[in-house]
Amino acid sequence: MYFFLSNLSIIDILYSSSIVPKLLINTLARDKSISLLGCALQMFFAIALGATECIILAVMAYDRYVAICRPLHYNTIMNKTLCASLAAGSWGICLLNSGVHVVLTFQLPYCKSHHVNHFFCEMPPFFRMSCRDTRFNEMLMYSCKSILVMCSFCLTLISYIHIISTILKIHSSDGRQKAFSTCASHLTVVSLYYGTIMFMYMRPRSTYSAEIDKTAEIDKTVSIFYTAVTPMLNPIIYSIRNKDVKDTVKRKINKK
């Protein structure tokens, strides 16, 4: 569990670090420009880290499934080799996917404007800036996002169906509460993250200019939530629900 939590922590730190510092600079400074390379790197890391978080959350759900539904086989199934392979596979697939999207996006001609109507470099605002038909790029983006998000979400959902079914079979209320408490933090983080991602990428795009402007404003608001707010909340959620952390805080308070 802590191995995958460390991966999630690295993702959240890198995710915020690739977007928030430049966002704060643009908010305070008069010069709100960003270099082409800087924009490409920001887009690359945003896509890669966002997708990696989806898969890591699904892997963590599977880890909880094995811990609760097959506890006697946990050390055999979730061995170091499997954990390392799952983490490496998650990072590798998402980095490759991000590289393809960034290359295709920056090959588009931008003759309408060089003003990115967004808080950071993301694909949808670039599609609106291009003077070429971007239906292929949009279709590829939605297809890849749908596959990654839906596969991760389905794995998470299936894991929790088995987990809840197993918890309900536990006769003692203390046993049920203890089993569910091990999943509460992860379930909260999953709900926050998938909710904003699905709202952002799974709704249809409008072809009317007024609706496009409205959509752009909604995109900017939602993007702040999953790039800055969610990474900030994740460690707080896990800390509040972690018994070791709570016991340590209580001991420190009692000493003072």
C-alpha angles and dihedrals in degrees: 000000000000092000091059091041089057089053090050090050092051090049093050093047093049093042093055093039093055094053116018100060093053090043091055092047091051090049094054104030129072093223104073096171127123128198120250091245092046091050092049092049092047091051092045095053094041093054095040097046094043092053093043090054090055092054095041090053089052091049090050089053089053089049090054090047092055092044094052104029099036105022096154091056096041098105091045096048100037096046124156094262094054093045092050091046093050092049094045092046092050092052094042097050094046096046090052092047091050093049092055093050094047093049092049092045095051092047090066118102114245108202099141100065144326092219111110106211093209143078092252141002108291131153104248095060090049091053090055090051096052122097092208126083104269098189092114092052092046093047091050091047094050092043094052093042091048093049095047096040098040095044091049092044093048092050089050092047094048091048092052093046088058092042094051091045090053094045092052089056091058107104101206119072090217090055092050092048093048092048094047093046090063089061102037096088094047092046091053093050091047092051093050096046101042092043094060095038094052092046090051101047108019101062122092121259121237125230096206118096096227091050091045091055090048091048091051091054091049090048091053093050095047093044091058089055097054097036100045113008100045095048088050093050097046098075090043092052093048092045094051092049096043113098094204092053092047092049091050092050091049091051092050091049093047091050091053 
